[in-house]
Amino acid sequence: MSNVRVLVGTRKGAFILTSDGKREKWDVSGPHFAGWEMYHIKGSPVDPNRIYASQTSGWFGQIIQRSDDGGKTWFQPGTPAGEPTTSPDGMPKGESNKFVYDTSAETGKPLTTHQFYDGTPKPWEFKRVWHLEPSLDEPDVVYAGIEDAALFRSTNGGQTWSELSGLRGHGTGAQWQPGAGGMCLHTIILDPKNRERIYIAISAAGAFRTDDGGATWKPINQGLRSQYIPDPTAEVGHCVHHVAMHPAKSDVLFMQKHWDVMRSDDAGDSWHEISGNLPTDFGFVIDVHAHEPETIYVVPIKSDSEHYPLDGQLRVYRSRTGGNEWEALTKGLPQENCYVNVLRDAMAVDSLDSCGVYFGTTGGQVYASPDAGDTWAPIVRDLPPVLSVEVQTLT
Amino acid sequence: MIQVVLPAHLRSLAGIKGDVELEVDGPVTRHSILDALEARYPMLRGTIRDHVEGQRRPMLRFFACGEDVTHESSDAPLPEAVAAGTEPFFIIGAIAGG
């Protein structure tokens, strides 16, 4: 019998929700790291007991946490519980929280500034880790997407981090600018068919791809059109909110942009719009059914100035045709007086035979559908605002 | 022994119950107290001073004997009562709420 573990990051701690394959009754564990912002929590695909978490605070900065027992206990990777807090040569540990931009001329082509909201140059400054993406093969390898936007990698289980500086240094970095939430690298997709290929996305710069394991990068934004920037079809400057991919069709990408839902059939080289009959094509999340690569999900949000569902009705929209033709999924979701948001990393799917779909809201609800979106029920209703949702299918 | 009072979040992060008592070598300054604190609790490295520049995090302040010493030199001697351990050194987070 398979089990499901849902990893929920909120503004005030992390929660772990577990159920059997029926996904009817849930156990709720938490809050872990009570009072801290938990931006993202994600398990290793090859060792589900290995879970990485990003714990942040406006006061105290960035903490990386790791669990090796499925979330029962946690430690900072540089300072395991019960071990000496200094290395044999007397050096303090705590390196797992250290993210230092690469400024070496050889690797970083170092950049000193990006653009601020008003277009003026602003020095790069580390703020927090938005997203952690464990390797598809190695439990000790994990990628971190950070604000101000850059990609870091750890090859020792999160103990130390180094920047893949070819991304910032590829040439357009000086033109990047923050979205309203900050200049964050929020999406990291590892291609299961081509281990050298990684996709990332940055608000508000756009999507980027490497085909050599992270050494060199290029923008992949052709076909995106953003009316809110001086050149709507510019190479960079697009506010990409999230990107999703089905592992079986890794050249096909789906994107929820600030406005517009987009699709690429050539690994991001070109994009076309698939918003179709959506009532609004603004939103944050997008995800793909675990077994049907052409079935995708979005949660339309009214507008960029009104971050809540249209008409107070919380509706997931599903397309079974890879876009353009969308159906509203409402059964079990509030259809009046609902004014929550669903943030970019707050939707995930499980891989049980009947694909489960999950999302969390800024109102603290986590909804689950055990039947690919046909029906929904809240797992929990009153958590702090949900920042991220990830799902592990345990066999 | 120097007494240090930490914000609740940092106590929980470091697994500290109550306040901290530290041995500090040499002159008792903000700098030497934070060095001793981070040496004993490495998980606090980066939470009070950033990793790169060693600068105080902007939403934290330091108090000693009822005085705000946040903007004093980090190498300035702290009051004798702090050095003698009869008064604590406070690390305080800015108030949040509404």
Coordinates of C-alpha atoms in Angstrom, one line a residue:
Chain A
M1 CA 0.0 0.0 0.0
S2 CA 1.4 3.4 -0.9
N3 CA 1.4 6.4 1.3
V4 CA 1.5 10.1 0.6
R5 CA 3.5 12.7 2.4
V6 CA 2.7 16.4 1.7
L7 CA 5.4 18.9 2.7
V8 CA 3.9 22.3 3.4
G9 CA 5.9 25.5 3.9
T10 CA 4.1 28.4 5.6
R11 CA 4.9 31.9 6.8
K12 CA 5.1 30.5 10.4
G13 CA 6.5 27.0 10.1
A14 CA 6.5 23.8 8.3
F15 CA 3.8 21.1 8.4
I16 CA 3.9 17.5 7.2
L17 CA 0.7 15.8 6.2
T18 CA 0.5 12.1 5.7
S19 CA -2.1 9.7 4.5
D20 CA -2.5 6.2 3.0
G21 CA -3.3 5.7 -0.7
K22 CA -7.0 6.5 -0.2
R23 CA -6.0 10.0 0.8
E24 CA -9.1 10.4 3.0
K25 CA -7.7 10.6 6.5
W26 CA -4.7 12.7 7.2
D27 CA -2.2 13.0 10.1
V28 CA -0.8 16.5 10.6
S29 CA 2.6 17.0 12.1
G30 CA 3.9 20.5 13.0
P31 CA 4.6 23.2 13.2
H32 CA 8.3 22.4 12.6
F33 CA 10.5 25.5 13.0
A34 CA 7.6 27.4 14.5
G35 CA 7.5 31.0 13.8
W36 CA 10.0 30.9 10.9
E37 CA 9.2 31.4 7.2
M38 CA 9.5 28.1 5.5
Y39 CA 9.9 28.9 1.8
H40 CA 10.3 25.4 0.4
I41 CA 10.6 21.8 1.6
K42 CA 11.4 19.0 -0.8
G43 CA 12.4 15.4 -0.6
S44 CA 15.0 13.5 -2.7
P45 CA 13.6 11.4 -5.5
V46 CA 16.1 8.7 -4.8
D47 CA 15.9 8.7 -1.0
P48 CA 12.5 10.0 0.2
N49 CA 13.7 10.1 3.8
R50 CA 16.2 12.8 2.8
I51 CA 14.3 16.1 2.9
Y52 CA 15.8 19.6 2.5
A53 CA 14.1 22.7 3.9
S54 CA 14.7 26.5 3.5
Q55 CA 14.1 28.3 6.8
T56 CA 14.3 32.1 6.5
S57 CA 13.7 35.2 8.5
G58 CA 13.9 38.9 7.9
W59 CA 15.6 39.2 11.2
F60 CA 18.0 36.3 11.3
G61 CA 18.7 35.4 7.6
Q62 CA 18.9 32.0 5.9
I63 CA 19.0 28.6 7.5
I64 CA 19.2 25.3 5.6
Q65 CA 17.7 22.3 7.4
R66 CA 17.9 18.7 6.5
S67 CA 16.1 15.5 7.6
D68 CA 17.4 12.0 7.0
D69 CA 14.3 10.3 8.6
G70 CA 11.4 11.6 6.6
G71 CA 10.9 14.8 8.6
K72 CA 10.8 13.4 12.1
T73 CA 14.1 15.1 13.1
W74 CA 16.0 17.9 11.5
F75 CA 19.5 19.4 11.6
Q76 CA 21.6 21.9 9.9
P77 CA 23.8 19.9 7.5
G78 CA 26.9 21.6 8.7
T79 CA 26.1 20.9 12.3
P80 CA 24.5 17.5 12.8
A81 CA 22.7 17.0 16.1
G82 CA 25.0 15.4 18.7
E83 CA 28.2 16.0 16.8
P84 CA 30.9 18.5 17.7
T85 CA 30.1 22.0 16.7
T86 CA 33.6 22.7 15.4
S87 CA 35.7 20.8 12.9
P88 CA 38.9 19.0 14.0
D89 CA 40.9 22.1 13.2
G90 CA 38.7 24.1 15.4
M91 CA 36.8 26.0 12.7
P92 CA 33.2 26.7 13.5
K93 CA 30.6 25.0 11.3
G94 CA 27.4 26.5 10.2
E95 CA 28.6 26.7 6.6
S96 CA 25.3 25.3 5.4
N97 CA 23.8 28.7 5.8
K98 CA 26.4 30.5 3.7
F99 CA 25.6 31.6 0.2
V100 CA 28.3 33.7 -1.3
Y101 CA 28.1 34.9 -4.9
D102 CA 31.0 33.8 -7.1
T103 CA 33.0 36.9 -8.0
S104 CA 35.9 35.1 -9.6
A105 CA 36.8 36.3 -13.1
E106 CA 37.3 32.8 -14.4
T107 CA 33.9 31.4 -13.6
G108 CA 31.6 34.2 -12.6
K109 CA 32.3 36.9 -15.2
P110 CA 31.4 38.8 -12.1
L111 CA 28.4 41.1 -12.1
T112 CA 28.2 43.9 -9.6
T113 CA 24.7 45.1 -10.3
H114 CA 21.3 44.2 -11.7
Q115 CA 18.4 46.6 -12.2
F116 CA 16.2 47.9 -9.3
Y117 CA 12.5 48.6 -9.8
D118 CA 13.2 52.0 -11.1
G119 CA 15.9 50.8 -13.6
T120 CA 18.8 52.1 -11.5
P121 CA 21.7 49.7 -10.9
K122 CA 21.6 47.8 -7.6
P123 CA 24.3 45.6 -6.1
W124 CA 23.6 41.9 -5.9
E125 CA 22.6 41.0 -2.3
F126 CA 21.7 37.5 -0.9
K127 CA 18.3 37.5 0.8
R128 CA 16.9 34.0 1.0
V129 CA 16.5 30.6 -0.6
W130 CA 13.2 30.3 -2.5
H131 CA 13.4 26.8 -3.9
L132 CA 15.4 23.6 -3.2
E133 CA 15.6 21.0 -5.9
P134 CA 17.2 17.7 -4.9
S135 CA 19.1 15.8 -7.7
L136 CA 17.3 13.0 -9.5
D137 CA 20.3 10.7 -8.8
E138 CA 22.3 11.7 -5.8
P139 CA 20.8 12.4 -2.4
D140 CA 23.7 14.6 -1.5
V141 CA 23.3 16.8 -4.5
V142 CA 20.8 19.6 -4.3
Y143 CA 20.2 22.9 -6.1
A144 CA 19.1 26.2 -4.5
G145 CA 17.3 29.0 -6.2
I146 CA 17.9 32.2 -4.3
E147 CA 17.0 35.9 -4.1
D148 CA 18.7 38.0 -5.5
A149 CA 18.5 35.6 -8.4
A150 CA 21.3 33.0 -8.7
L151 CA 21.6 29.3 -8.7
F152 CA 23.6 27.4 -6.1
R153 CA 24.5 23.7 -5.8
S154 CA 25.6 21.6 -2.9
T155 CA 27.3 18.2 -3.5
N156 CA 27.6 17.3 0.2
G157 CA 24.1 17.1 1.4
G158 CA 23.7 20.8 1.9
Q159 CA 26.8 21.4 4.1
T160 CA 28.3 23.9 1.7
W161 CA 27.1 25.7 -1.4
S162 CA 28.7 27.1 -4.5
E163 CA 27.2 29.2 -7.2
L164 CA 26.7 28.0 -10.8
S165 CA 27.8 31.5 -11.8
G166 CA 27.5 31.0 -15.6
L167 CA 23.8 31.9 -15.2
R168 CA 24.4 35.3 -13.8
G169 CA 27.4 35.8 -16.0
H170 CA 26.0 34.7 -19.3
G171 CA 25.4 38.3 -20.5
T172 CA 21.9 39.5 -19.6
G173 CA 22.2 39.6 -15.8
A174 CA 22.7 43.3 -15.6
Q175 CA 19.2 43.8 -17.2
W176 CA 17.4 41.6 -14.7
Q177 CA 15.0 43.3 -12.3
P178 CA 12.9 42.2 -9.4
G179 CA 9.2 41.4 -9.5
A180 CA 7.0 42.6 -6.7
G181 CA 8.1 39.6 -4.5
G182 CA 11.8 40.3 -5.1
M183 CA 14.2 39.1 -7.7
C184 CA 13.9 35.5 -7.0
L185 CA 15.0 32.3 -8.8
H186 CA 12.0 30.2 -8.0
T187 CA 11.8 27.4 -10.4
I188 CA 14.4 24.6 -11.0
I189 CA 13.6 21.7 -13.3
L190 CA 16.1 18.9 -13.8
D191 CA 15.6 17.0 -17.1
P192 CA 15.3 13.3 -16.4
K193 CA 16.2 12.4 -20.0
N194 CA 19.2 14.7 -20.3
R195 CA 21.2 15.1 -17.1
E196 CA 23.1 18.0 -18.5
R197 CA 19.9 20.0 -19.0
I198 CA 18.4 22.3 -16.4
Y199 CA 15.7 24.8 -16.7
I200 CA 15.3 27.7 -14.3
A201 CA 13.0 30.7 -14.1
I202 CA 13.4 34.1 -12.5
S203 CA 11.0 36.9 -11.6
A204 CA 11.3 39.2 -13.5
A205 CA 13.9 38.1 -15.9
G206 CA 12.4 35.0 -17.6
A207 CA 13.3 31.4 -18.2
F208 CA 16.8 30.1 -18.9
R209 CA 18.3 26.7 -19.9
T210 CA 21.7 25.0 -19.6
D211 CA 22.7 22.1 -21.7
D212 CA 26.0 21.5 -20.1
G213 CA 25.2 20.8 -16.5
G214 CA 25.1 24.5 -15.4
A215 CA 28.3 25.8 -16.9
T216 CA 26.7 28.0 -19.6
W217 CA 23.2 29.3 -19.9
K218 CA 20.9 31.1 -22.4
P219 CA 17.6 32.9 -22.1
I220 CA 14.6 30.9 -23.5
N221 CA 11.9 33.5 -23.8
Q222 CA 11.1 33.7 -27.5
G223 CA 7.4 34.0 -28.0
L224 CA 6.7 35.6 -24.6
R225 CA 4.9 38.9 -24.8
S226 CA 4.8 41.2 -21.7
Q227 CA 3.0 44.5 -22.1
Y228 CA 4.4 45.8 -18.9
I229 CA 8.0 46.1 -20.1
P230 CA 9.3 48.7 -22.6
D231 CA 9.9 46.0 -25.3
P232 CA 7.2 43.5 -24.9
T233 CA 9.2 40.8 -26.7
A234 CA 12.5 41.5 -25.1
E235 CA 15.0 38.7 -24.6
V236 CA 14.8 39.1 -20.8
G237 CA 12.5 41.0 -18.4
H238 CA 9.5 38.7 -18.4
C239 CA 7.8 37.9 -15.1
V240 CA 7.6 34.2 -15.3
H241 CA 5.7 32.9 -12.3
H242 CA 6.2 29.2 -12.6
V243 CA 7.2 26.4 -15.1
A244 CA 6.2 22.8 -15.1
M245 CA 7.3 19.7 -17.1
H246 CA 6.2 16.1 -17.4
P247 CA 9.2 13.7 -17.0
A248 CA 8.0 11.6 -20.0
K249 CA 8.0 14.6 -22.3
S250 CA 10.8 16.7 -21.1
D251 CA 11.0 18.9 -24.2
V252 CA 7.4 20.1 -23.4
L253 CA 7.2 23.0 -20.9
F254 CA 4.2 24.7 -19.5
M255 CA 4.5 28.2 -18.1
Q256 CA 2.3 30.4 -15.9
K257 CA 3.6 33.9 -16.8
H258 CA 2.4 37.0 -14.9
W259 CA -0.3 37.2 -17.5
D260 CA -0.6 34.4 -20.0
V261 CA -0.4 30.6 -19.8
M262 CA 2.3 29.4 -22.3
R263 CA 3.6 26.2 -23.8
S264 CA 6.8 25.2 -25.5
D265 CA 7.3 22.0 -27.5
D266 CA 11.0 22.6 -28.1
A267 CA 12.6 22.8 -24.7
G268 CA 11.9 26.5 -24.4
D269 CA 13.3 27.6 -27.7
S270 CA 9.9 29.0 -28.5
W271 CA 6.7 29.6 -26.7
H272 CA 3.0 29.9 -27.7
E273 CA 0.0 31.0 -25.7
I274 CA -2.5 28.3 -24.5
S275 CA -4.7 30.5 -22.3
G276 CA -7.7 29.6 -24.5
N277 CA -11.0 29.9 -22.6
L278 CA -9.5 30.7 -19.2
P279 CA -11.6 33.4 -17.5
T280 CA -8.3 35.2 -16.6
D281 CA -4.8 34.1 -17.5
F282 CA -3.1 35.7 -14.6
G283 CA -2.0 33.3 -11.9
F284 CA 1.0 31.8 -10.1
V285 CA 0.9 27.9 -10.1
I286 CA 0.9 25.5 -13.0
D287 CA 1.4 21.7 -12.8
V288 CA 1.1 18.6 -14.9
H289 CA -0.8 15.3 -14.2
A290 CA 1.6 12.5 -13.1
H291 CA 0.5 10.1 -15.8
E292 CA -1.0 12.3 -18.5
P293 CA 1.6 14.7 -20.0
E294 CA -1.1 16.7 -21.8
T295 CA -3.3 17.2 -18.6
I296 CA -2.3 20.5 -16.9
Y297 CA -3.7 22.5 -14.0
V298 CA -3.7 26.3 -13.2
V299 CA -5.5 28.4 -10.6
P300 CA -6.7 31.6 -12.4
I301 CA -6.3 34.8 -10.2
K302 CA -8.3 37.9 -11.0
S303 CA -5.4 40.3 -11.8
D304 CA -2.0 41.5 -10.8
S305 CA -3.6 44.1 -8.6
E306 CA -6.3 41.8 -7.1
H307 CA -4.6 38.6 -6.0
Y308 CA -7.7 36.5 -5.5
P309 CA -10.0 34.3 -7.5
L310 CA -12.6 35.8 -9.8
D311 CA -16.0 36.4 -8.1
G312 CA -14.9 34.9 -4.9
Q313 CA -14.9 31.4 -6.4
L314 CA -11.9 29.2 -5.9
R315 CA -11.5 27.2 -9.1
V316 CA -8.8 25.0 -10.4
Y317 CA -8.8 24.8 -14.2
R318 CA -7.8 21.6 -16.0
S319 CA -6.9 21.1 -19.6
R320 CA -6.7 17.6 -21.0
T321 CA -5.5 18.8 -24.3
G322 CA -2.3 20.4 -23.3
G323 CA -3.9 23.9 -23.2
N324 CA -6.4 26.1 -24.8
E325 CA -9.4 24.1 -23.8
W326 CA -10.0 24.4 -20.0
E327 CA -12.6 23.1 -17.6
A328 CA -13.4 24.5 -14.2
L329 CA -13.0 22.2 -11.3
T330 CA -15.2 23.3 -8.4
K331 CA -16.5 20.3 -6.5
G332 CA -15.4 20.7 -2.9
L333 CA -13.8 24.1 -3.3
P334 CA -15.4 27.3 -1.9
Q335 CA -17.7 29.0 -4.5
E336 CA -18.5 32.1 -2.6
N337 CA -16.6 34.7 -0.5
C338 CA -13.2 33.2 -1.2
Y339 CA -10.4 35.7 -1.6
V340 CA -7.2 33.8 -1.1
N341 CA -4.2 33.4 -3.4
V342 CA -2.3 30.4 -4.4
L343 CA 1.4 31.1 -4.6
R344 CA 3.8 29.8 -7.3
D345 CA 5.3 26.8 -5.5
A346 CA 2.1 25.8 -3.7
M347 CA 0.8 23.1 -6.1
A348 CA 2.0 19.6 -6.5
V349 CA 0.9 16.1 -7.7
D350 CA 1.4 12.6 -6.4
S351 CA 2.1 9.6 -8.6
L352 CA -0.5 7.1 -7.4
D353 CA -2.6 5.4 -10.0
S354 CA -5.3 7.9 -9.5
C355 CA -3.2 11.0 -9.6
G356 CA -3.6 13.3 -6.6
V357 CA -3.4 17.0 -6.9
Y358 CA -2.7 19.4 -4.0
F359 CA -2.5 23.1 -3.5
G360 CA -2.2 25.5 -0.5
T361 CA -3.6 29.0 -0.1
T362 CA -2.6 32.2 1.5
G363 CA -5.6 31.6 3.8
G364 CA -3.9 28.5 5.3
Q365 CA -6.0 25.8 3.6
V366 CA -4.4 22.8 1.9
Y367 CA -6.7 21.2 -0.6
A368 CA -6.3 17.7 -2.0
S369 CA -8.0 15.9 -4.9
P370 CA -7.5 12.1 -5.0
D371 CA -9.1 11.9 -8.5
A372 CA -7.0 14.2 -10.7
G373 CA -9.1 17.3 -9.8
D374 CA -12.6 16.0 -10.1
T375 CA -13.3 16.4 -6.4
W376 CA -11.5 18.3 -3.6
A377 CA -11.5 18.4 0.1
P378 CA -9.4 20.4 2.6
I379 CA -6.7 18.4 4.5
V380 CA -6.3 21.4 6.9
R381 CA -8.1 24.7 6.9
D382 CA -6.3 27.0 9.3
L383 CA -2.6 27.0 8.8
P384 CA -0.5 30.2 8.4
P385 CA -0.3 31.4 4.8
V386 CA 1.0 28.6 2.6
L387 CA 4.2 29.4 0.6
S388 CA 4.9 25.9 -0.9
V389 CA 3.5 22.5 -1.3
E390 CA 5.4 19.4 -2.4
V391 CA 4.3 15.8 -2.4
Q392 CA 6.1 12.5 -1.9
T393 CA 4.6 9.2 -3.0
L394 CA 6.0 6.5 -0.7
T395 CA 5.9 2.9 -1.6
Chain B
M1 CA 31.0 34.6 32.8
I2 CA 29.3 36.9 30.3
Q3 CA 25.5 36.6 30.2
V4 CA 23.8 37.0 26.8
V5 CA 20.1 37.2 26.2
L6 CA 19.0 36.0 22.8
P7 CA 15.7 36.4 20.9
A8 CA 13.4 33.3 21.2
H9 CA 13.9 32.3 17.6
L10 CA 17.7 32.0 18.0
R11 CA 17.4 30.1 21.3
S12 CA 15.2 27.5 19.6
L13 CA 17.4 27.4 16.6
A14 CA 20.5 26.6 18.8
G15 CA 18.6 24.4 21.3
I16 CA 19.3 26.8 24.1
K17 CA 17.0 26.9 27.2
G18 CA 17.2 30.2 29.1
D19 CA 20.1 32.6 28.7
V20 CA 23.7 32.0 27.6
E21 CA 26.8 32.2 29.7
L22 CA 30.0 32.6 27.8
E23 CA 33.7 32.8 28.6
V24 CA 35.3 35.7 26.6
D25 CA 39.0 36.1 26.1
G26 CA 40.4 39.6 26.3
P27 CA 38.4 42.8 26.2
V28 CA 34.7 42.3 26.4
T29 CA 33.3 44.0 23.3
R30 CA 30.4 43.3 21.1
H31 CA 32.8 41.7 18.6
S32 CA 34.4 39.4 21.2
I33 CA 31.0 38.3 22.6
L34 CA 29.6 37.5 19.1
D35 CA 32.8 35.6 18.3
A36 CA 32.5 33.5 21.4
L37 CA 28.7 33.0 20.9
E38 CA 29.2 31.8 17.3
A39 CA 32.1 29.5 18.3
R40 CA 30.0 27.8 20.9
Y41 CA 26.8 27.8 18.8
P42 CA 28.0 27.6 15.1
M43 CA 24.4 27.3 13.9
L44 CA 24.0 31.0 14.8
R45 CA 26.7 32.0 12.3
G46 CA 25.1 34.2 9.8
T47 CA 22.0 34.9 11.9
I48 CA 23.2 37.9 13.8
R49 CA 26.0 39.1 11.5
D50 CA 25.9 38.2 7.8
H51 CA 28.3 35.6 6.5
V52 CA 30.1 37.7 4.0
E53 CA 30.7 41.1 5.5
G54 CA 30.2 40.3 9.2
Q55 CA 27.7 43.2 9.3
R56 CA 24.9 43.3 11.9
R57 CA 21.6 42.2 10.4
P58 CA 19.5 45.4 10.0
M59 CA 16.6 44.3 12.2
L60 CA 18.7 43.4 15.2
R61 CA 19.9 45.7 18.0
F62 CA 22.2 45.4 20.9
F63 CA 21.7 46.7 24.5
A64 CA 23.9 46.8 27.6
C65 CA 22.9 48.3 31.0
G66 CA 19.9 49.9 29.5
E67 CA 21.9 51.6 26.8
D68 CA 21.5 51.1 23.1
V69 CA 25.0 50.1 21.9
T70 CA 23.9 49.1 18.4
H71 CA 25.7 51.9 16.7
E72 CA 28.8 52.0 18.9
S73 CA 32.0 50.5 17.4
S74 CA 31.9 46.7 17.6
D75 CA 35.3 46.9 19.3
A76 CA 34.4 49.4 21.9
P77 CA 34.5 48.0 25.5
L78 CA 31.1 47.2 26.9
P79 CA 30.2 48.4 30.4
E80 CA 32.0 46.9 33.4
A81 CA 28.8 45.3 34.7
V82 CA 28.5 43.3 31.4
A83 CA 32.1 42.3 31.5
A84 CA 31.7 41.2 35.2
G85 CA 28.6 39.2 34.3
T86 CA 26.3 41.1 36.6
E87 CA 24.3 42.6 33.8
P88 CA 23.4 40.7 30.5
F89 CA 24.2 41.7 27.0
F90 CA 20.9 41.8 25.0
I91 CA 20.5 40.9 21.4
I92 CA 17.0 42.1 20.4
G93 CA 15.0 41.7 17.2
A94 CA 12.9 44.6 16.0
I95 CA 9.3 44.4 17.1
A96 CA 7.0 43.0 14.5
G97 CA 3.3 43.3 14.6
G98 CA 0.5 45.6 13.9

